[in-house]
GROMACS .gro file of C-alpha atoms in nm:
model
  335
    1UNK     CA    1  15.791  -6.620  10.029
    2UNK     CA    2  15.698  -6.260  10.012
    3UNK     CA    3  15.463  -6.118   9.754
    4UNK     CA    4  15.738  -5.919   9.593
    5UNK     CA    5  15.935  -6.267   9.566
    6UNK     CA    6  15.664  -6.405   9.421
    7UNK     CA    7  15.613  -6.129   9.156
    8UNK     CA    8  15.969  -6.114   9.079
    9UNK     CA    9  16.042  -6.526   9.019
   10UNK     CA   10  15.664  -6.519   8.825
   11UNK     CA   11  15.848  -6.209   8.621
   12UNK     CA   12  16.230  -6.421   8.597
   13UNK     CA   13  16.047  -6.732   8.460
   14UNK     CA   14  15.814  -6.548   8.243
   15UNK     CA   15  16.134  -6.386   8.063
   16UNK     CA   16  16.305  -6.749   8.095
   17UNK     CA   17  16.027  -6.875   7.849
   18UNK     CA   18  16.071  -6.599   7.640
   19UNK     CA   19  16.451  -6.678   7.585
   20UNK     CA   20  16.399  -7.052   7.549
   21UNK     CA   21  16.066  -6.974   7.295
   22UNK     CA   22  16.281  -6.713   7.123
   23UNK     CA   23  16.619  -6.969   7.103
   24UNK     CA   24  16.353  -7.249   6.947
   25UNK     CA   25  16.287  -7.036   6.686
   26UNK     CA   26  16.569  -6.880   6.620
   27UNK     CA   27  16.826  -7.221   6.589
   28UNK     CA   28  16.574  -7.419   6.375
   29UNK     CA   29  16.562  -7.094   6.146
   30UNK     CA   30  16.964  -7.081   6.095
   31UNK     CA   31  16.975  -7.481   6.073
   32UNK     CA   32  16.704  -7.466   5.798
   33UNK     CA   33  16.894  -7.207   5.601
   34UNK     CA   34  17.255  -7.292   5.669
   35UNK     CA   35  17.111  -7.634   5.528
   36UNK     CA   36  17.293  -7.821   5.838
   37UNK     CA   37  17.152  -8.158   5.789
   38UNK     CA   38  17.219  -8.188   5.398
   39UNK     CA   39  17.076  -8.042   5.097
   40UNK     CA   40  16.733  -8.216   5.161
   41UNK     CA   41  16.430  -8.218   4.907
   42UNK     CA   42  16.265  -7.957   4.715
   43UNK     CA   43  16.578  -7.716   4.716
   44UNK     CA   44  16.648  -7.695   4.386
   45UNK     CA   45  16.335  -7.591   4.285
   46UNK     CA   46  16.318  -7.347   4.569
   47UNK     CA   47  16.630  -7.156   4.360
   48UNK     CA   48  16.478  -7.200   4.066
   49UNK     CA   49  16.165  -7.046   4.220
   50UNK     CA   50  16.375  -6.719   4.427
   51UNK     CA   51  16.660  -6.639   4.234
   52UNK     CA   52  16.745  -6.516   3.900
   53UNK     CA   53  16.854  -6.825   3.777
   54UNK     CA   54  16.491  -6.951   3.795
   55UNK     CA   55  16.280  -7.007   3.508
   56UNK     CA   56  15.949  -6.981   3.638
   57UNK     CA   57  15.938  -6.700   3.877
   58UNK     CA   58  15.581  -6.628   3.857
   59UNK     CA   59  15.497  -6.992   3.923
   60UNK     CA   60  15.445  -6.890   4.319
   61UNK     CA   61  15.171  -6.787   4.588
   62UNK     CA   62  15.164  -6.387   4.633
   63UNK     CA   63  15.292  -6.395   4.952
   64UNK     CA   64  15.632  -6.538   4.845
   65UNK     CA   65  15.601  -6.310   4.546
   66UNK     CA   66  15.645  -6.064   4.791
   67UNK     CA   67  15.906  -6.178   5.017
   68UNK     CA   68  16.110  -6.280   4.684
   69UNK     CA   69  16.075  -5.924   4.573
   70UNK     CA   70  16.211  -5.807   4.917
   71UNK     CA   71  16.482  -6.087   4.917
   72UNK     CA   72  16.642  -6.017   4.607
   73UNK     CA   73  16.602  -5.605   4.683
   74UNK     CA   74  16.836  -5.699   5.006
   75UNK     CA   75  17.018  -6.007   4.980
   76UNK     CA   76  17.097  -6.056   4.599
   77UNK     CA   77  16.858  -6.322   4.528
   78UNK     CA   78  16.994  -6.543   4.749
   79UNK     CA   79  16.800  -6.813   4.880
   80UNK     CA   80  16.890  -6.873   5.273
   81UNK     CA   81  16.676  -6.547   5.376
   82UNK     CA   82  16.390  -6.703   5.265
   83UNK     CA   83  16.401  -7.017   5.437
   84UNK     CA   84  16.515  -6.822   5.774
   85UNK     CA   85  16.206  -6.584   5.711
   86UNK     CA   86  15.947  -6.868   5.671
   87UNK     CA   87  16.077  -7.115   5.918
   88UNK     CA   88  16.090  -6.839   6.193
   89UNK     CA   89  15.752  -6.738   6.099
   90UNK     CA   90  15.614  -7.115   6.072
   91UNK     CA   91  15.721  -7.173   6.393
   92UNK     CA   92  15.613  -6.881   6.555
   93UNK     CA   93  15.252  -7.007   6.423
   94UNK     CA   94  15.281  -7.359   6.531
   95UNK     CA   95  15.442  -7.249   6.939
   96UNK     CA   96  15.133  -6.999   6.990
   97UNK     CA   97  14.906  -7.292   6.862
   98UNK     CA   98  15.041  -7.549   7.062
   99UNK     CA   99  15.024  -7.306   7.375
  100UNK     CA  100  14.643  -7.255   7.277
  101UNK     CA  101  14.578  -7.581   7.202
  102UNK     CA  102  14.790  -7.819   7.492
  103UNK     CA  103  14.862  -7.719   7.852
  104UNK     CA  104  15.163  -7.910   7.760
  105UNK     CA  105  15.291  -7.765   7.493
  106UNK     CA  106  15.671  -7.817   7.512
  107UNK     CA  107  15.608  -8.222   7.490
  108UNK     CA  108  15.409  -8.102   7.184
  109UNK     CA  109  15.656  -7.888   7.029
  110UNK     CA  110  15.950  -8.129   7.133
  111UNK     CA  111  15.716  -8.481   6.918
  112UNK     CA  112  15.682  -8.192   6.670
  113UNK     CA  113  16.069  -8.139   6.634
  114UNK     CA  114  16.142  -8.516   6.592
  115UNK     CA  115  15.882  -8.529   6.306
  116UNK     CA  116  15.696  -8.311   6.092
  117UNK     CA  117  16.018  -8.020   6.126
  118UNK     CA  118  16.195  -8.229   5.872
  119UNK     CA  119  15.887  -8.227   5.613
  120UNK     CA  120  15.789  -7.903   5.700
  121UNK     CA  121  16.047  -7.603   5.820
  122UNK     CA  122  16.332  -7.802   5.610
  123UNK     CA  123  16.165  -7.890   5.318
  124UNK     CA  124  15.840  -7.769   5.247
  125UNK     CA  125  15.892  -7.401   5.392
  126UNK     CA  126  15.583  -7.274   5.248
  127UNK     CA  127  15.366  -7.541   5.317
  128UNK     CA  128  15.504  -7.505   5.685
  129UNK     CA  129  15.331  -7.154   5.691
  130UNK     CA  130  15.024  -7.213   5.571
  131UNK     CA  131  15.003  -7.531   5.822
  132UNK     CA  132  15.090  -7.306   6.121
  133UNK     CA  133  14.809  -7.036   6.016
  134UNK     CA  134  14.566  -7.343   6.025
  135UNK     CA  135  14.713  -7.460   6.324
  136UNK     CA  136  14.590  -7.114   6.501
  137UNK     CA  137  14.221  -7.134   6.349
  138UNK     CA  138  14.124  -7.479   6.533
  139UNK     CA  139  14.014  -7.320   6.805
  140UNK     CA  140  13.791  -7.144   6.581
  141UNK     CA  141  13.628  -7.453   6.430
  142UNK     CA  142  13.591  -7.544   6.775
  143UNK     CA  143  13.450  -7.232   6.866
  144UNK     CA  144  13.260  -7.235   6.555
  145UNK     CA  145  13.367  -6.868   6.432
  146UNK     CA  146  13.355  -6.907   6.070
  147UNK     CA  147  13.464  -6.568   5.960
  148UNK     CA  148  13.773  -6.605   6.181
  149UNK     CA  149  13.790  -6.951   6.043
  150UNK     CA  150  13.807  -6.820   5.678
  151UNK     CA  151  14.025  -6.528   5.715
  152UNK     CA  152  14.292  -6.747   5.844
  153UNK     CA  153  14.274  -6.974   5.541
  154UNK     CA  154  14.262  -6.688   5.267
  155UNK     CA  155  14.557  -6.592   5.492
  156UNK     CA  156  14.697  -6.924   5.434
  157UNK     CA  157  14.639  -6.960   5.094
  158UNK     CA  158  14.848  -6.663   4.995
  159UNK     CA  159  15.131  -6.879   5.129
  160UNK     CA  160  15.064  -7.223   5.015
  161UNK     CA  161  14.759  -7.303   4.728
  162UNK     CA  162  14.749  -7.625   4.923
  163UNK     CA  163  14.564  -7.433   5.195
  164UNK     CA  164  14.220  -7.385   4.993
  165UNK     CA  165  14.140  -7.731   5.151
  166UNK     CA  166  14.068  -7.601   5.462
  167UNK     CA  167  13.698  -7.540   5.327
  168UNK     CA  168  13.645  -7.931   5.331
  169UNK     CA  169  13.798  -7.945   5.663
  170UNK     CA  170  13.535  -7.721   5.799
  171UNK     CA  171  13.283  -7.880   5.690
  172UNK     CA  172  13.436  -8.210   5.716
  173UNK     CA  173  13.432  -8.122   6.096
  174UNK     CA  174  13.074  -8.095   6.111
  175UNK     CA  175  12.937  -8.391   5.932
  176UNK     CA  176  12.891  -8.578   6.258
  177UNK     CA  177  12.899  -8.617   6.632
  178UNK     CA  178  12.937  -8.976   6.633
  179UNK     CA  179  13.301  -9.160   6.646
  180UNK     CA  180  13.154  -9.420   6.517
  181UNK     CA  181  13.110  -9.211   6.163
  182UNK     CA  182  13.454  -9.069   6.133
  183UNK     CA  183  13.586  -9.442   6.213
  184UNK     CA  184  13.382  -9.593   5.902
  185UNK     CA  185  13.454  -9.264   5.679
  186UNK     CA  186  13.844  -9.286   5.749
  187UNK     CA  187  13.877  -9.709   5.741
  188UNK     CA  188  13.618  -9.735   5.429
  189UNK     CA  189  13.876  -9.484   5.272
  190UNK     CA  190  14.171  -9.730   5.349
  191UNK     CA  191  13.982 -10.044   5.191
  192UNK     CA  192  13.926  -9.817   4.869
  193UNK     CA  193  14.243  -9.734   4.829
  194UNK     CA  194  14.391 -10.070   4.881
  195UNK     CA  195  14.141 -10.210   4.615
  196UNK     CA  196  14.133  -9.927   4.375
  197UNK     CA  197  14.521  -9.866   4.335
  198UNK     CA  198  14.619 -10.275   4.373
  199UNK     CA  199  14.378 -10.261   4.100
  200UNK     CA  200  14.553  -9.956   3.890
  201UNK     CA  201  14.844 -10.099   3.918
  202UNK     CA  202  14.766 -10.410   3.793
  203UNK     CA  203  14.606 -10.256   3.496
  204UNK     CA  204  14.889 -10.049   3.443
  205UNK     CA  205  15.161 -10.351   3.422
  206UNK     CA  206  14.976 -10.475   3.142
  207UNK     CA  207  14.944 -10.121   2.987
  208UNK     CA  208  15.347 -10.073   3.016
  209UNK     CA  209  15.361 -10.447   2.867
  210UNK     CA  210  15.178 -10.349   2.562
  211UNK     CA  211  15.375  -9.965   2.563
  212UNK     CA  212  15.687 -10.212   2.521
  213UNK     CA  213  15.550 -10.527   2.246
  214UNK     CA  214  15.453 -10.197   2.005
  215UNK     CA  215  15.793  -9.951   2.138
  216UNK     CA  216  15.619  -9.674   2.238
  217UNK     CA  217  15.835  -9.482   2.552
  218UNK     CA  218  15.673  -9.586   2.883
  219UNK     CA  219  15.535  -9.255   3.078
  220UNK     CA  220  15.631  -9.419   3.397
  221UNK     CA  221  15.633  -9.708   3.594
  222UNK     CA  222  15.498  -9.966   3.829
  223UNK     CA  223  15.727  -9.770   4.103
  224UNK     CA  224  15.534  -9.510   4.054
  225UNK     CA  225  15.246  -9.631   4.201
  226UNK     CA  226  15.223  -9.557   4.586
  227UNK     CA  227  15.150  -9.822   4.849
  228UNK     CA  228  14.832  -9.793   5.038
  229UNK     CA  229  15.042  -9.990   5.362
  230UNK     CA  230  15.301  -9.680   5.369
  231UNK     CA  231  15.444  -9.774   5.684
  232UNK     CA  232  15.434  -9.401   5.793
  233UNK     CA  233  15.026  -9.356   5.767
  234UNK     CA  234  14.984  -9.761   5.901
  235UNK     CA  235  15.132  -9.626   6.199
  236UNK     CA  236  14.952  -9.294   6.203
  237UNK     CA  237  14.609  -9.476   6.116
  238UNK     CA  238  14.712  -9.728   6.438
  239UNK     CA  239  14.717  -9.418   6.683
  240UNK     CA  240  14.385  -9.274   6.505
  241UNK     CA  241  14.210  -9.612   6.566
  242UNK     CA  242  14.346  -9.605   6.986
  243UNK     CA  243  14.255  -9.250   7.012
  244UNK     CA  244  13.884  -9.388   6.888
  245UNK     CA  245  13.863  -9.591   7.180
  246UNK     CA  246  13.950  -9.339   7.384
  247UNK     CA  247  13.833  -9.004   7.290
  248UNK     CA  248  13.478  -8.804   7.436
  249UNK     CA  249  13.252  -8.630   7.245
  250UNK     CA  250  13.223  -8.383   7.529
  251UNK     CA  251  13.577  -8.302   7.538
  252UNK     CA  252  13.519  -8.064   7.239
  253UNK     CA  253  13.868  -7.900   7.132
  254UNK     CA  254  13.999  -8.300   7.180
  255UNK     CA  255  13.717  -8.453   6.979
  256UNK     CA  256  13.767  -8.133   6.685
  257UNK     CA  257  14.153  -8.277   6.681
  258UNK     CA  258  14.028  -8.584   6.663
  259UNK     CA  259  13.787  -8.501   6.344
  260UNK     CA  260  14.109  -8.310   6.175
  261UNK     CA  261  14.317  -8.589   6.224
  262UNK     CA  262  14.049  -8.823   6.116
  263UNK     CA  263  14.075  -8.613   5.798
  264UNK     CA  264  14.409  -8.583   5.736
  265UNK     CA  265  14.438  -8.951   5.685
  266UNK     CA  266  14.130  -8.955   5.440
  267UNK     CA  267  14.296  -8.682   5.246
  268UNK     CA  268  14.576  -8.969   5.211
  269UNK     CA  269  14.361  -9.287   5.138
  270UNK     CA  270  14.139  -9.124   4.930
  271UNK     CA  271  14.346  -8.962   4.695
  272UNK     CA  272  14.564  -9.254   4.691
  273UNK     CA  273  14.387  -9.407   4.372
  274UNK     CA  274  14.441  -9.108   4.204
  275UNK     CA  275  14.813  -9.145   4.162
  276UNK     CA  276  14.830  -8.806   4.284
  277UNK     CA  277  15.153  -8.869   4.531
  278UNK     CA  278  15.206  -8.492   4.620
  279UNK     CA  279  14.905  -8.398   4.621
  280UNK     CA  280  14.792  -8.709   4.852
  281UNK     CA  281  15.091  -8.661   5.101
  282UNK     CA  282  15.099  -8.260   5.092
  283UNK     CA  283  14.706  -8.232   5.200
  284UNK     CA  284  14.767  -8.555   5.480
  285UNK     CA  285  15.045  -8.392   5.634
  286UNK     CA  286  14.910  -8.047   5.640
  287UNK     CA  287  14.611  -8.187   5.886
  288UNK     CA  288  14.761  -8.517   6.017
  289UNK     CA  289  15.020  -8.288   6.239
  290UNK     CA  290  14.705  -8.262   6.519
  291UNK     CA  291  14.808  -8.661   6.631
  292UNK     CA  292  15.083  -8.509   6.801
  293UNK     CA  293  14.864  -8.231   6.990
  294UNK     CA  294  14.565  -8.496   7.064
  295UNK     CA  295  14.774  -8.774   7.180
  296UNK     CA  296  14.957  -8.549   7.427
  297UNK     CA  297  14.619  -8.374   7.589
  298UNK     CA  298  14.493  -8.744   7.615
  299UNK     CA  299  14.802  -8.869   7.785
  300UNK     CA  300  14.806  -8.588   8.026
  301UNK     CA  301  14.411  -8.594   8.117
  302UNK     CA  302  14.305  -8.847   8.401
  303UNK     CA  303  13.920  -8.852   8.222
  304UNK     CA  304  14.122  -9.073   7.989
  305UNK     CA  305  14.439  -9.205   8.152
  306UNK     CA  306  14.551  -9.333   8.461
  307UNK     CA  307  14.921  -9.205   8.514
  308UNK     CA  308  15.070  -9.544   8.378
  309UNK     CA  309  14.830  -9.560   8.064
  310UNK     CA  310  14.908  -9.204   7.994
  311UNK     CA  311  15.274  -9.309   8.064
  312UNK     CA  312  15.197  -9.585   7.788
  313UNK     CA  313  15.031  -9.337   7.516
  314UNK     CA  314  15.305  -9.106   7.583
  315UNK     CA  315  15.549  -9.388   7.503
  316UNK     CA  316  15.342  -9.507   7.193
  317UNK     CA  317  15.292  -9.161   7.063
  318UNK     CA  318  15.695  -9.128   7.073
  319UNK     CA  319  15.782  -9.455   6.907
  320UNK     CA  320  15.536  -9.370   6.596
  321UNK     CA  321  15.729  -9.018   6.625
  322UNK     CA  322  16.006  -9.132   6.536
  323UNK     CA  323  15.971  -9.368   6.324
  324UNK     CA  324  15.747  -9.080   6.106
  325UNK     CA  325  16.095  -8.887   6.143
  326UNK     CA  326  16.306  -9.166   6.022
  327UNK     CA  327  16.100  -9.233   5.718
  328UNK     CA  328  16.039  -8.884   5.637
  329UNK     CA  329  16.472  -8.791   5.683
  330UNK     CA  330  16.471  -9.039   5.446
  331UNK     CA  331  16.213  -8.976   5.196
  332UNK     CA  332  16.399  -8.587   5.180
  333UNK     CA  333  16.747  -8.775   5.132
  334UNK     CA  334  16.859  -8.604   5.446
  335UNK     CA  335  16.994  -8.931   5.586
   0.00000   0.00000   0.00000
């Protein structure tokens, strides 16, 4: 093959990435806002937040301020811009992260698709901007470029409060070398919340007992209480405990993924006895995303996989997936 052959099918497959990036943006984008698979979570308070029939329009980051200004300046208040706008621009992040972050970053964005797009670019749209802006500072925690680092997450906060967390991430990051310490860190935080809210919730059935003998109104109930074995983070925690016995300390953008993930599930167990449910999900989910990204690079690196054991992780990886899809379809009533 000639040079000018060469140039020409490099040039042809370079545009044929393009079209497929641009059509994997662009179809999530109308299926979000055409709401396609159902109404889905969080929707009604999205109109209450972006369109005159809301009650608490200044109840939202500036960015959306913004971009609700704009919205109801060209399209009548009406809500489906907005979720075009941010899923577009979520995913948009989350592909240039992936690319910078995975070699293979279509078997990253395709586990990302069956998972985290539901909770994310269907329900949580800006939540799923704010995680893609974090997505594209890793490398500079790796890097250790803390003014980069920071930008991107006053960047992020002006799309999702949620995103002042990063601090703790950073430093979270650099508490340790040792796997050992993020192991004990992230499994003492499961034992305390499995004592801590079995215990609260105990306490609280005899609380609600009492709220009844006198007839006072109950505030809640023992429902309300969330499980520290939700199946979704068991499975999750399961992966973070195989990548343990896998991962280097000299692979350095693996081991930082490992570190983020390691505190994305702390963010859950931790906050867990709190009884702070979105709060406790919203901050796990914004970090625990990374699984997908570490257990791919892993799979696909022969320093720790043969071709069948990467073959295996690969297949693991896919089953938890899925089953994180399932549960989270359901948890936004979209099945």
């Amino acid at each position: 093959m000639s040079i000018d052959q060469n140039v020409s099918y490099s040039k042809a497959k370079k545009i044929g990435e393009y079209y497929l990036i641009f059509l994997l943006i662009f179809i999530p984008g109308v299926v979000s806002a055409g709401r396609l698979l159902g109404i889905g979570a969080d929707y009604g308070g999205y109109i209450e937040l972006f369109t005159y029939t809301g009650l608490e329009r200044d109840s939202v980051e500036p960015a959306y301020r913004f971009l609700r200004w704009l919205n109801d300046f060209l399209f009548d208040s009406h809500v489906a811009p907005i979720y075009f706008i941010s899923v577009i621009t979520a995913l948009s992040l989350k592909i240039h992260a992936f690319k910078s972050l995975s070699s293979h970053w279509n078997i990253v964005l395709f586990l990302y698709f069956l998972s985290f797009f539901f909770v994310h670019e269907y329900t949580q749209i800006r939540a799923a901007v704010a995680i893609g802006i974090f997505l594209c500072s890793i490398k500079d925690i790796d890097e250790n470029r803390p003014t980069r680092f920071f930008v991107k997450m006053l960047i992020a906060t002006l799309f999702h409060y949620s995103a002042m967390i990063m601090l703790f991430c950073w430093i979270y990051t650099r508490m340790a070398r040792s796997i050992k310490f993020y192991v004990v860190v992230t499994l003492s935080g499961v034992v305390f919340s499995i004592f801590f809210t079995e215990f609260a919730s105990t306490l609280t059935k005899y609380i609600y007992m009492l709220q009844d003998l006198i007839g006072l109104n109950k505030s809640g109930g023992e429902s309300d209480f969330m499980s520290p074995w939700n199946l979704k983070y068991a499975t999750l925690l399961s992966l973070f405990l195989l990548a343990s016995t896998l991962i280097k300390k000299e692979d350095s953008l693996n081991f930082t993924l490992y570190k983020i993930f390691s505190f994305g599930l702390c963010c859950y167990y931790y906050l867990l006895p709190l009884q702070l449910p979105v709060i406790s999900v919203r901050f796990a989910e914004f970090y625990s995303v990374v699984y997908i990204i570490l257990m791919v690079n892993m799979a696909y690196n022969k320093d720790y996989c043969t071709v069948k054991k990467g073959y295996l992780l690969l297949f693991m990886s896919l089953g938890v997936t899925v089953l994180y899809g399932y549960a989270a379809m359901k948890t936004i009533t979209i099945i």
